[in-house]
Short mmCIF file of C-alpha atoms in Angstrom, two decimals:
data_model
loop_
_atom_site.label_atom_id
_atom_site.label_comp_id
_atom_site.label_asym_id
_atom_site.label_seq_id
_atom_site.Cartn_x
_atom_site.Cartn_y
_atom_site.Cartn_z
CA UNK Y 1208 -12.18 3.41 -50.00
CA UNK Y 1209 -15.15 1.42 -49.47
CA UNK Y 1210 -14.05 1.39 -45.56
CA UNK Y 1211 -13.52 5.37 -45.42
CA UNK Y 1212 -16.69 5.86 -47.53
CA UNK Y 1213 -19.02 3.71 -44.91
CA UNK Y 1214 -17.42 5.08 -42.32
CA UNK Y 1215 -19.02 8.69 -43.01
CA UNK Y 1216 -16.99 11.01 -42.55
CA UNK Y 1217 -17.69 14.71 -41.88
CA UNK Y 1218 -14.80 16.51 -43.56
CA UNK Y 1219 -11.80 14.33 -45.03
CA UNK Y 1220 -10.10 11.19 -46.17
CA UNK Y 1221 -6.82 11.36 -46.00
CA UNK Y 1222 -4.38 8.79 -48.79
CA UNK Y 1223 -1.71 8.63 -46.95
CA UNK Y 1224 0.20 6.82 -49.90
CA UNK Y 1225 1.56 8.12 -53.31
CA UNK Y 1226 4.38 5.99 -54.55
CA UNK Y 1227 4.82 3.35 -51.50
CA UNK Y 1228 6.65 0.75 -54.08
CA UNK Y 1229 7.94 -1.76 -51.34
CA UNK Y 1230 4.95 -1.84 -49.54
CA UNK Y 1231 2.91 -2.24 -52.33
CA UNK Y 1232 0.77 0.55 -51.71
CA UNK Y 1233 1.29 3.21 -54.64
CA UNK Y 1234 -1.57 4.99 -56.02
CA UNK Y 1235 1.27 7.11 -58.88
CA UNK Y 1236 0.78 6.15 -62.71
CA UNK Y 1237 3.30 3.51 -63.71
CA UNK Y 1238 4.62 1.83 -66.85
CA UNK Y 1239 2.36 -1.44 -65.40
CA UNK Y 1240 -1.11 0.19 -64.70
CA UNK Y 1241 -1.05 3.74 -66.42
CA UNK Y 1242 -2.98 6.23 -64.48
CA UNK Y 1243 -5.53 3.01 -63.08
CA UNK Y 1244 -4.87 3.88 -59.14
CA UNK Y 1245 -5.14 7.28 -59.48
CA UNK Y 1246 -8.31 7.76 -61.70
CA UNK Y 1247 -10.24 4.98 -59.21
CA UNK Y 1248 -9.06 7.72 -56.31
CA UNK Y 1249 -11.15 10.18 -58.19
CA UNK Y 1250 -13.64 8.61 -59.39
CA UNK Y 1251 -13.97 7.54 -55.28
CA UNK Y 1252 -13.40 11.29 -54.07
CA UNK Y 1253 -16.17 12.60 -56.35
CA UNK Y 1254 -18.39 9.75 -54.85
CA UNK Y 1255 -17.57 11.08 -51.27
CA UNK Y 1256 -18.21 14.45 -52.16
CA UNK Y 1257 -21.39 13.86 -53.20
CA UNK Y 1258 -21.14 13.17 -56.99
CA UNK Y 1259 -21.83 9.78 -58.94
CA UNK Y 1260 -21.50 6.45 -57.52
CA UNK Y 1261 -18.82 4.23 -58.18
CA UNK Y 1262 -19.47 1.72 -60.94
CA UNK Y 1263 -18.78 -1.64 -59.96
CA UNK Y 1264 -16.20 -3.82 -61.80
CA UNK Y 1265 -17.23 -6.25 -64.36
CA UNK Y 1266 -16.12 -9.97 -64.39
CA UNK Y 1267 -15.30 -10.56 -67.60
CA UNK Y 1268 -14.47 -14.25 -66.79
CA UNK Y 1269 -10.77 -13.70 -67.14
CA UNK Y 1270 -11.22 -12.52 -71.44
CA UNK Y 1271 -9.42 -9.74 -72.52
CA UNK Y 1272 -10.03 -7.00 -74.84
CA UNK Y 1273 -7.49 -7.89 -77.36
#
């Protein structure tokens, strides 16, 4: 995304990927990482179309939430 996004495009980005298992590729919710791929693809297709930037990960120094 960040490539397609500084690229500028005038009227599309294509995801040419939806559940590419074997090449690791797969944007589809899965029993691993819920609905993660898909939700960052819309959070990054409002940002192209003009809404809110995309908030940038924070490094929680490996700690999780539990």
């Amino acid at each position: 995304w960040d490539g397609a996004l500084a690229s500028a495009p005038q009227w599309a980005i294509v995801v040419s990927t939806w559940d590419e298992w074997a090449e690791q590729t797969a944007i589809e919710p899965s029993a691993d990482w819920g609905d993660t791929y898909t939700s960052l693809t819309r959070v990054y297709a409002d940002q192209w179309k003009g809404g809110a930037p995309v908030p940038q990960p924070v490094d929680d120094g490996g700690e999780s939430a539990e």
